[in-house]
Tab-separated table of C-alpha atoms in Angstrom:
chain	number	residue	atom	x	y	z
S	1	MET	CA	65.115	-69.752	131.995
S	2	PRO	CA	65.476	-65.990	132.561
S	3	SER	CA	62.450	-64.060	133.726
S	4	LEU	CA	60.778	-61.269	131.724
S	5	ASN	CA	62.254	-58.634	133.991
S	6	GLN	CA	65.823	-59.659	133.188
S	7	ARG	CA	67.374	-57.909	130.238
S	8	LYS	CA	70.106	-59.427	128.148
S	9	ALA	CA	73.252	-57.342	128.149
S	10	HIS	CA	73.981	-55.632	124.852
S	11	ARG	CA	77.281	-56.663	123.296
S	12	PRO	CA	78.603	-54.180	120.743
S	13	SER	CA	79.136	-55.565	117.243
S	14	ARG	CA	82.439	-55.456	115.412
S	15	GLU	CA	81.315	-52.349	113.571
S	16	GLU	CA	80.586	-50.581	116.872
S	17	ARG	CA	83.923	-51.412	118.555
S	18	SER	CA	87.605	-51.687	117.734
S	19	GLU	CA	90.261	-53.710	119.576
S	20	SER	CA	94.011	-53.160	119.718
S	21	HIS	CA	96.744	-54.957	121.662
S	22	ALA	CA	99.147	-52.834	123.690
S	23	PHE	CA	102.087	-53.332	126.060
S	24	ASP	CA	102.700	-51.446	129.307
S	25	GLU	CA	106.439	-50.798	129.654
S	26	LYS	CA	106.284	-49.940	133.366
S	27	SER	CA	104.448	-53.057	134.532
S	28	GLY	CA	105.501	-55.349	131.711
S	29	LEU	CA	101.935	-56.501	131.133
S	30	ALA	CA	100.159	-56.870	127.843
S	31	TYR	CA	96.555	-55.757	127.572
S	32	THR	CA	93.799	-55.297	125.028
S	33	GLU	CA	92.340	-51.829	124.458
S	34	VAL	CA	88.716	-51.759	123.280
S	35	ILE	CA	87.147	-48.565	121.923
S	36	VAL	CA	83.353	-48.599	121.673
S	37	ARG	CA	81.547	-45.930	119.687
S	38	ALA	CA	78.568	-44.844	121.766
S	39	ALA	CA	75.418	-43.291	120.422
S	40	PRO	CA	74.938	-39.564	121.072
S	41	MET	CA	73.107	-38.749	124.290
S	42	ARG	CA	69.598	-37.377	123.951
S	43	ALA	CA	66.761	-36.579	126.299
S	44	ASP	CA	64.771	-39.765	126.806
S	45	TRP	CA	61.534	-37.928	127.664
S	46	VAL	CA	61.430	-36.471	124.145
S	47	TRP	CA	61.298	-39.993	122.694
S	48	LYS	CA	59.341	-41.694	125.474
S	49	THR	CA	56.183	-43.562	124.424
S	50	ARG	CA	53.595	-45.753	126.103
S	51	GLY	CA	53.763	-48.358	123.357
S	52	SER	CA	56.692	-50.228	121.849
S	53	THR	CA	57.893	-50.719	118.308
S	54	ALA	CA	58.235	-54.446	119.082
S	55	GLU	CA	54.445	-54.719	118.918
S	56	ILE	CA	54.460	-53.349	115.375
S	57	ALA	CA	56.304	-56.417	114.092
S	58	MET	CA	53.374	-58.569	115.225
S	59	PHE	CA	50.827	-56.320	113.557
S	60	ARG	CA	48.719	-57.910	110.836
S	61	SER	CA	46.165	-56.518	108.463
S	62	PRO	CA	42.618	-56.580	109.911
S	63	ASP	CA	41.280	-57.741	106.564
S	64	ARG	CA	41.469	-61.280	105.304
S	65	GLY	CA	44.173	-62.246	102.888
S	66	SER	CA	47.567	-60.754	102.402
S	67	SER	CA	48.476	-57.340	103.722
S	68	THR	CA	47.924	-54.372	101.431
S	69	LEU	CA	50.710	-52.135	100.210
S	70	LEU	CA	49.330	-49.324	102.383
S	71	ASN	CA	49.526	-51.433	105.550
S	72	MET	CA	53.008	-52.580	104.668
S	73	ALA	CA	54.130	-48.984	104.135
S	74	MET	CA	52.458	-47.889	107.391
S	75	ARG	CA	54.148	-50.664	109.348
S	76	LYS	CA	57.541	-49.801	107.885
S	77	ALA	CA	57.060	-46.106	108.690
S	78	CYS	CA	56.030	-46.876	112.283
S	79	LEU	CA	59.085	-49.066	112.752
S	80	ASN	CA	61.294	-46.141	111.722
S	81	VAL	CA	59.408	-43.350	113.463
S	82	VAL	CA	62.445	-42.620	115.654
S	83	ASN	CA	64.508	-41.963	112.516
S	84	MET	CA	61.858	-39.801	110.882
S	85	THR	CA	62.796	-36.190	110.087
S	86	ALA	CA	60.981	-33.128	108.835
S	87	GLU	CA	62.224	-33.873	105.316
S	88	SER	CA	60.517	-37.277	105.476
S	89	LEU	CA	57.072	-35.644	105.512
S	90	ILE	CA	57.723	-33.154	102.718
S	91	GLY	CA	55.378	-33.847	99.829
S	92	LEU	CA	53.257	-36.292	101.846
S	93	ASP	CA	49.610	-35.304	101.473
S	94	TRP	CA	47.577	-34.737	104.641
S	95	HIS	CA	45.193	-37.536	103.662
S	96	VAL	CA	48.038	-40.043	103.866
S	97	GLY	CA	49.716	-38.208	106.732
S	98	LYS	CA	46.501	-38.380	108.747
S	99	LEU	CA	46.308	-42.161	108.292
S	100	LEU	CA	49.936	-42.489	109.387
S	101	TRP	CA	49.418	-40.281	112.444
S	102	GLN	CA	46.283	-42.201	113.459
S	103	ARG	CA	48.256	-45.441	113.224
S	104	ILE	CA	51.047	-43.952	115.370
S	105	VAL	CA	48.529	-42.807	117.995
S	106	ALA	CA	46.752	-46.170	117.994
S	107	LEU	CA	50.041	-47.955	118.630
S	108	GLN	CA	50.872	-45.404	121.398
S	109	ILE	CA	54.249	-44.538	119.900
S	110	ASP	CA	53.377	-40.843	119.543
S	111	SER	CA	56.366	-39.336	121.331
S	112	LEU	CA	56.927	-35.626	121.699
S	113	TYR	CA	59.466	-35.825	118.906
S	114	ALA	CA	56.915	-37.385	116.547
S	115	TRP	CA	54.254	-34.865	117.555
S	116	ARG	CA	56.556	-31.933	116.781
S	117	LEU	CA	57.273	-33.313	113.311
S	118	PHE	CA	53.612	-33.782	112.400
S	119	ALA	CA	52.512	-30.524	114.038
S	120	ALA	CA	55.083	-28.616	111.999
S	121	ALA	CA	54.305	-30.461	108.763
S	122	TYR	CA	50.507	-30.256	109.084
S	123	PRO	CA	49.604	-27.102	111.052
S	124	ASP	CA	46.077	-27.213	109.582
S	125	GLY	CA	45.472	-30.837	110.537
S	126	ILE	CA	42.074	-31.450	112.092
S	127	HIS	CA	43.032	-34.451	114.224
S	128	GLU	CA	42.409	-33.596	117.879
S	129	SER	CA	45.540	-35.319	119.170
S	130	LEU	CA	47.576	-33.216	116.765
S	131	LYS	CA	46.001	-29.867	117.664
S	132	ARG	CA	46.419	-30.275	121.414
S	133	ARG	CA	48.977	-32.242	123.431
S	134	TYR	CA	49.512	-32.465	127.174
S	135	GLN	CA	52.671	-33.893	128.752
S	136	VAL	CA	53.840	-33.924	132.377
S	137	ILE	CA	57.291	-34.470	133.885
S	138	GLN	CA	56.446	-35.544	137.425
S	139	SER	CA	60.049	-35.906	138.652
S	140	PRO	CA	62.307	-33.483	136.783
S	141	ASN	CA	66.026	-34.269	136.962
S	142	MET	CA	67.392	-31.543	134.706
S	143	VAL	CA	67.562	-27.779	134.820
S	144	LEU	CA	64.759	-25.739	133.307
S	145	SER	CA	66.735	-24.724	130.218
S	146	ASP	CA	67.289	-28.391	129.258
S	147	TYR	CA	63.525	-28.814	129.003
S	148	THR	CA	62.577	-25.545	127.343
S	149	LYS	CA	65.068	-25.921	124.479
S	150	HIS	CA	62.954	-28.825	123.176
S	151	LEU	CA	59.734	-26.800	123.466
S	152	ARG	CA	60.835	-23.746	121.515
S	153	SER	CA	59.949	-22.992	117.913
S	154	GLU	CA	61.640	-19.982	116.361
S	155	THR	CA	59.321	-20.118	113.338
S	156	PHE	CA	56.106	-20.466	115.428
S	157	GLN	CA	55.194	-23.987	114.325
S	158	TRP	CA	53.307	-24.520	117.593
S	159	ILE	CA	52.387	-22.645	120.789
S	160	THR	CA	53.703	-23.860	124.148
S	161	PHE	CA	51.894	-23.658	127.488
S	162	LEU	CA	54.456	-24.020	130.293
S	163	SER	CA	53.369	-24.907	133.851
S	164	LEU	CA	55.843	-25.079	136.742
S	165	SER	CA	55.109	-26.472	140.207
S	166	HIS	CA	57.278	-27.721	143.087
S	167	VAL	CA	60.539	-27.043	141.266
S	168	THR	CA	63.578	-24.925	142.052
S	169	CYS	CA	64.904	-22.889	139.133
S	170	SER	CA	67.871	-20.606	138.799
S	171	TYR	CA	67.316	-16.899	138.331
S	172	SER	CA	68.981	-16.964	134.907
S	173	ASP	CA	66.754	-19.814	133.657
S	174	LEU	CA	63.639	-17.930	134.705
S	175	ILE	CA	64.805	-14.707	133.080
S	176	ASN	CA	65.702	-16.616	129.909
S	177	LEU	CA	62.044	-17.512	129.508
S	178	SER	CA	61.867	-14.110	127.829
S	179	LYS	CA	63.780	-15.730	124.934
S	180	PHE	CA	60.962	-18.255	124.497
S	181	PRO	CA	59.401	-16.975	121.254
S	182	ASN	CA	56.386	-19.318	121.062
S	183	LEU	CA	55.426	-19.205	124.759
S	184	GLY	CA	51.675	-18.616	124.812
S	185	ALA	CA	50.773	-19.314	128.461
S	186	LEU	CA	52.898	-19.414	131.609
S	187	THR	CA	51.857	-20.822	134.987
S	188	ILE	CA	53.941	-20.312	138.125
S	189	GLY	CA	52.424	-22.822	140.500
S	190	HIS	CA	52.833	-23.768	144.137
S	191	GLY	CA	56.333	-24.579	145.333
S	192	VAL	CA	58.256	-22.769	142.584
S	193	GLU	CA	61.356	-21.202	144.139
S	194	VAL	CA	64.479	-19.419	142.958
S	195	SER	CA	67.761	-21.088	143.873
S	196	GLY	CA	69.911	-18.959	146.145
S	197	SER	CA	67.046	-16.650	147.102
S	198	THR	CA	66.003	-16.044	150.697
S	199	TYR	CA	62.377	-15.636	149.629
S	200	LYS	CA	59.950	-18.461	149.062
S	201	GLY	CA	58.490	-18.134	145.616
S	202	ILE	CA	58.853	-15.749	142.704
S	203	ASP	CA	59.619	-12.224	143.825
S	204	ASP	CA	59.332	-8.902	142.046
S	205	SER	CA	62.866	-9.068	140.637
S	206	VAL	CA	61.893	-11.884	138.248
S	207	ILE	CA	58.768	-10.074	137.035
S	208	ARG	CA	60.804	-6.887	136.663
S	209	GLY	CA	63.397	-8.714	134.559
S	210	TRP	CA	60.688	-10.067	132.272
S	211	ALA	CA	59.119	-6.631	131.931
S	212	ARG	CA	62.482	-5.090	131.038
S	213	ALA	CA	63.030	-7.695	128.324
S	214	ALA	CA	59.523	-7.120	126.978
S	215	ALA	CA	59.981	-3.346	126.862
S	216	GLU	CA	63.494	-3.328	125.397
S	217	SER	CA	63.521	-6.297	123.004
S	218	GLY	CA	59.841	-7.097	122.435
S	219	ALA	CA	59.971	-10.379	124.358
S	220	PHE	CA	56.860	-12.439	125.131
S	221	SER	CA	55.290	-11.490	121.818
S	222	ALA	CA	52.982	-14.536	121.982
S	223	LEU	CA	52.352	-14.705	125.764
S	224	ARG	CA	48.640	-14.155	126.313
S	225	VAL	CA	47.990	-15.852	129.665
S	226	PHE	CA	50.025	-15.480	132.858
S	227	ALA	CA	48.853	-17.456	135.897
S	228	CYS	CA	50.177	-17.559	139.461
S	229	ARG	CA	49.132	-20.098	142.081
S	230	LYS	CA	50.031	-19.716	145.759
S	231	GLN	CA	52.736	-17.109	145.184
S	232	LEU	CA	52.556	-14.798	148.194
S	233	LEU	CA	55.158	-12.406	146.791
S	234	ILE	CA	52.895	-11.536	143.861
S	235	THR	CA	51.303	-8.231	144.882
S	236	ARG	CA	49.522	-5.389	143.142
S	237	GLN	CA	52.878	-3.986	142.045
S	238	THR	CA	52.895	-6.801	139.487
S	239	PHE	CA	50.348	-4.865	137.417
S	240	ASP	CA	52.978	-2.162	136.864
S	241	ARG	CA	55.285	-4.769	135.292
S	242	LEU	CA	52.611	-6.505	133.220
S	243	THR	CA	51.883	-3.320	131.336
S	244	ASP	CA	55.056	-3.828	129.293
S	245	PHE	CA	54.014	-7.277	128.045
S	246	PRO	CA	52.870	-6.662	124.461
S	247	ALA	CA	50.390	-9.530	123.967
S	248	LEU	CA	49.328	-10.347	127.539
S	249	ALA	CA	45.542	-10.289	127.810
S	250	LEU	CA	44.703	-12.422	130.864
S	251	PHE	CA	46.241	-12.490	134.356
S	252	LEU	CA	44.973	-15.311	136.570
S	253	VAL	CA	45.838	-15.423	140.280
S	254	GLU	CA	44.971	-17.957	142.952
S	255	ALA	CA	45.928	-17.666	146.638
S	256	CYS	CA	48.316	-14.760	145.993
S	257	SER	CA	48.678	-11.397	147.763
S	258	ILE	CA	46.170	-9.753	145.425
S	259	GLY	CA	42.692	-9.185	146.798
S	260	PRO	CA	39.538	-7.171	146.187
S	261	LYS	CA	41.175	-4.039	147.573
S	262	ASP	CA	43.628	-4.059	144.667
S	263	ARG	CA	40.980	-3.851	141.970
S	264	PRO	CA	40.984	-0.023	141.692
S	265	TYR	CA	44.762	-0.023	141.361
S	266	ALA	CA	44.606	-2.603	138.583
S	267	CYS	CA	41.814	-0.695	136.860
S	268	LYS	CA	43.974	2.425	136.634
S	269	LEU	CA	46.540	0.422	134.674
S	270	GLY	CA	43.968	-0.972	132.241
S	271	TRP	CA	43.138	-4.306	133.936
S	272	ARG	CA	39.509	-5.220	134.571
S	273	TYR	CA	38.512	-7.716	137.245
S	274	SER	CA	36.497	-10.836	136.440
S	275	THR	CA	34.935	-13.138	139.013
S	276	GLY	CA	35.166	-16.895	139.194
S	277	LYS	CA	31.700	-17.066	137.668
S	278	ASP	CA	32.978	-15.291	134.575
S	279	LEU	CA	35.800	-17.805	134.340
S	280	SER	CA	33.315	-20.654	134.645
S	281	GLU	CA	31.333	-19.189	131.754
S	282	VAL	CA	34.515	-19.173	129.704
S	283	LEU	CA	34.922	-22.900	130.344
S	284	VAL	CA	31.348	-23.653	129.327
S	285	GLY	CA	31.591	-21.424	126.278
S	286	SER	CA	34.716	-23.235	125.147
S	287	GLY	CA	32.970	-26.604	125.231
S	288	ILE	CA	35.204	-27.963	128.003
S	289	PRO	CA	33.200	-30.102	130.469
S	290	ASP	CA	35.685	-30.231	133.350
S	291	ALA	CA	37.404	-27.557	135.397
S	292	SER	CA	40.883	-29.043	135.550
S	293	TRP	CA	43.858	-26.745	135.450
S	294	ASN	CA	44.839	-28.033	132.005
S	295	SER	CA	41.372	-27.293	130.621
S	296	THR	CA	41.299	-23.943	132.369
S	297	MET	CA	44.526	-22.871	130.692
S	298	HIS	CA	43.194	-23.779	127.251
S	299	ALA	CA	39.912	-21.983	127.947
S	300	CYS	CA	41.741	-18.915	129.238
S	301	PHE	CA	43.973	-18.910	126.191
S	302	GLN	CA	40.916	-18.983	123.949
S	303	LYS	CA	39.381	-16.119	125.912
S	304	ALA	CA	42.675	-14.234	125.772
S	305	THR	CA	42.713	-14.725	122.019
S	306	ASP	CA	39.358	-12.975	121.714
S	307	ILE	CA	40.617	-10.139	123.914
S	308	GLY	CA	43.933	-9.990	122.076
S	309	LEU	CA	42.292	-9.620	118.685
S	310	ALA	CA	40.628	-6.462	119.975
S	311	THR	CA	43.674	-4.950	121.684
S	312	ASP	CA	46.559	-6.283	119.557
S	313	THR	CA	46.791	-5.466	115.855
S	314	SER	CA	50.092	-7.223	115.078
S	315	PRO	CA	50.174	-9.782	112.212
S	316	LEU	CA	51.202	-12.501	114.673
S	317	SER	CA	48.003	-12.036	116.672
S	318	ALA	CA	45.715	-13.643	114.095
S	319	LYS	CA	48.110	-16.546	113.479
S	320	ILE	CA	48.480	-17.690	117.082
S	321	ASP	CA	44.956	-19.071	117.406
S	322	THR	CA	45.430	-21.493	114.492
S	323	LEU	CA	48.654	-23.097	115.740
S	324	PRO	CA	48.843	-26.492	117.517
S	325	ARG	CA	49.166	-26.234	121.297
S	326	LEU	CA	51.626	-28.062	123.520
S	327	HIS	CA	50.905	-27.921	127.252
S	328	PHE	CA	54.048	-29.004	129.085
S	329	ALA	CA	53.989	-29.280	132.891
S	330	ILE	CA	57.085	-29.677	135.066
S	331	GLY	CA	56.650	-30.664	138.703
S	332	LYS	CA	55.560	-33.468	141.004
S	333	ALA	CA	52.200	-31.917	141.874
S	334	PRO	CA	49.383	-32.862	139.482
S	335	SER	CA	48.906	-29.904	137.198
S	336	ASP	CA	45.342	-30.918	136.385
S	337	ALA	CA	44.030	-30.456	139.929
S	338	VAL	CA	40.515	-29.054	140.053
S	339	VAL	CA	40.423	-25.271	140.075
S	340	ASP	CA	37.788	-23.364	142.020
S	341	VAL	CA	35.984	-21.279	139.413
S	342	THR	CA	32.521	-21.212	140.976
S	343	GLY	CA	33.041	-18.408	143.456
S	344	ASP	CA	34.981	-15.267	144.174
S	345	ARG	CA	37.139	-16.657	146.959
S	346	SER	CA	39.981	-18.542	145.331
S	347	SER	CA	40.497	-17.761	141.640
S	348	ARG	CA	40.671	-14.169	140.436
S	349	CYS	CA	40.981	-13.199	136.842
S	350	PHE	CA	42.065	-9.848	135.394
S	351	HIS	CA	41.804	-9.161	131.689
S	352	ARG	CA	43.307	-6.263	129.797
S	353	ALA	CA	40.649	-3.724	128.934
S	354	ILE	CA	42.959	-1.042	127.507
S	355	PRO	CA	45.613	-1.790	124.858
S	356	GLN	CA	49.226	-1.650	125.950
S	357	ARG	CA	50.134	1.297	123.716
S	358	ILE	CA	47.371	3.479	125.246
S	359	VAL	CA	48.453	2.683	128.809
S	360	GLN	CA	52.066	3.497	127.999
S	361	SER	CA	51.096	6.809	126.404
S	362	LEU	CA	49.063	7.731	129.478
S	363	GLN	CA	51.983	6.892	131.739
S	364	GLN	CA	54.346	9.006	129.667
S	365	SER	CA	51.987	11.979	129.728
S	366	HIS	CA	52.163	12.067	133.531
S	367	ILE	CA	55.953	12.244	133.618
S	368	LYS	CA	57.098	15.542	135.121
S	369	HIS	CA	59.183	17.811	132.963
S	370	PRO	CA	62.808	18.171	134.049
S	371	LEU	CA	64.016	21.407	135.547
S	372	GLU	CA	66.211	22.101	132.515
S	373	ASN	CA	63.109	22.666	130.379
S	374	VAL	CA	61.877	25.534	132.552
S	375	VAL	CA	62.417	28.914	130.990
S	376	GLN	CA	65.244	30.581	132.822
S	377	ASN	CA	63.952	34.146	132.486
S	378	GLU	CA	60.513	33.315	133.851
S	379	THR	CA	59.802	35.437	136.918
S	380	VAL	CA	58.277	33.701	139.899
S	381	SER	CA	56.669	35.783	142.647
S	382	ARG	CA	57.722	34.815	146.135
S	383	ARG	CA	56.230	35.691	149.459
S	384	VAL	CA	58.460	37.792	151.657
S	385	VAL	CA	58.165	37.372	155.401
S	386	ARG	CA	58.926	40.626	157.185
S	387	PRO	CA	59.744	40.565	160.854
S	388	TRP	CA	57.360	42.348	163.181
S	389	LYS	CA	57.697	42.500	166.858
S	390	LYS	CA	54.009	42.040	167.631
S	391	GLN	CA	53.332	39.387	164.982
S	392	ARG	CA	51.376	36.401	166.215
S	393	VAL	CA	51.768	32.806	165.167
S	394	ALA	CA	48.406	32.931	163.358
S	395	ASP	CA	49.499	36.000	161.371
S	396	PHE	CA	52.757	34.294	160.484
S	397	MET	CA	50.926	31.243	159.141
S	398	THR	CA	48.573	33.484	157.172
S	399	GLU	CA	51.538	34.858	155.254
S	400	PHE	CA	52.115	31.353	153.862
S	401	GLY	CA	48.484	30.900	152.906
S	402	PHE	CA	47.433	28.619	155.764
C-alpha cells in the first residue's frame, strides 16, 4: 500500500495527448511519437493557498437535513475558485459576495489571485481580510519584475506596499519601480544589493533615477512612504532627490548614514524631523497594538495620508486612503521584525512639512541668471591698480578692499 507522501503519476488523457507512428529511414526503426498538450505556465505563488479544494468535497451543511441551495452554490463556487474571473463577480451583490469570501477564507483557499478579484470587485467591502493582506516570499527564485507584474494595478484597484530584504536586484528592475502606478509604500531593507555594483546596498544612482522619472513623467504618484533599513549609502543628499516625488509624505530611516546633524539640511528642503516617540504615538493612534514592521508600515501610511491631504491637492490623493492594501514582502529575513520606536537611537522619521510645489519654486528662485541675460551696455566700474615705487603690501591690499 503506498504511503501518503507518494503521489500517483499523472497520465494524460486521450484528449490531452495525440499519438502517431513514424519510421526513421536512417536507422530503419519504427517509433511512436506522442504529443502532449501542457497547461500554460503560471506563477505558483499567485495561486498558493494553505487549504485544499479536496476538503471542500467533504464539506457538509452545519444544519440538520439536506444542504440548502446557498450552501450548494457556495461549495460549487469554492471548487471553481481557480477558474473564477472578474466577470464572474459582476452583478453579484456584496451581501452574497461577503458570504462567499468568508467561506473562502474559512477554507483557507484565499490565494492572492482570489484576493485581487474580490478586492477589485468590492473596493468598499468592510471585511478586514479584504481590506488588508500581507504575503511574504521567504525564498525568491525569480527576478523582481516577475513579482511586481502581479502586484500592479493600472486602474488603482488596490494599493501595494513593497518590502525588499536580502535580495539582489538588477539596476533596471529597481528603476522600473517608477512604472509601478499603485505603489503606496516602498521599503529597502537590509541586504538589498544591486547586481554588478561594487557598492553594498542602494546607492545614489538608483534614487537619482527614481527622482528623474518622478520629475519628468510624474512617476510615484501614489508613493507616500519610503523606508530604508541598514542602507549605509543613504545620506543627506537623498533629501535633494526626494523633493521631486509628488506624493511622498514620510521618509523613515533606520541604521542609515543620516543622523541628527542632518536635520537642518533636511529642514531647508521642507522635511521635518520626528522622533521615535512620535512614531510610537502614530502606532497607538492607529489602533495597532504591536510594533512589527508590517504594522509600522500601515501606521506610517495612515499618517502619511493625513499629511498628504494637507500638502497634496490632486484628485488621486483622497481616493488612495479608501483602497484595499496589499503588503508584499520579498526576502528571507522576517519583514515583521520588531522595530525600535521608543527612542531616538534607531528609527528616525522625516515628514514633509512644505508641499512639493513650494519647495520647487524656492529652488528655482535661487537659480543664477545666465550671463546672456546681462545687459551688454551696462557699465561696470573696475578698480585700477597703478604702479608706485614706494607702495607697500598693505597699501596694495587696500586697493582691493581688504
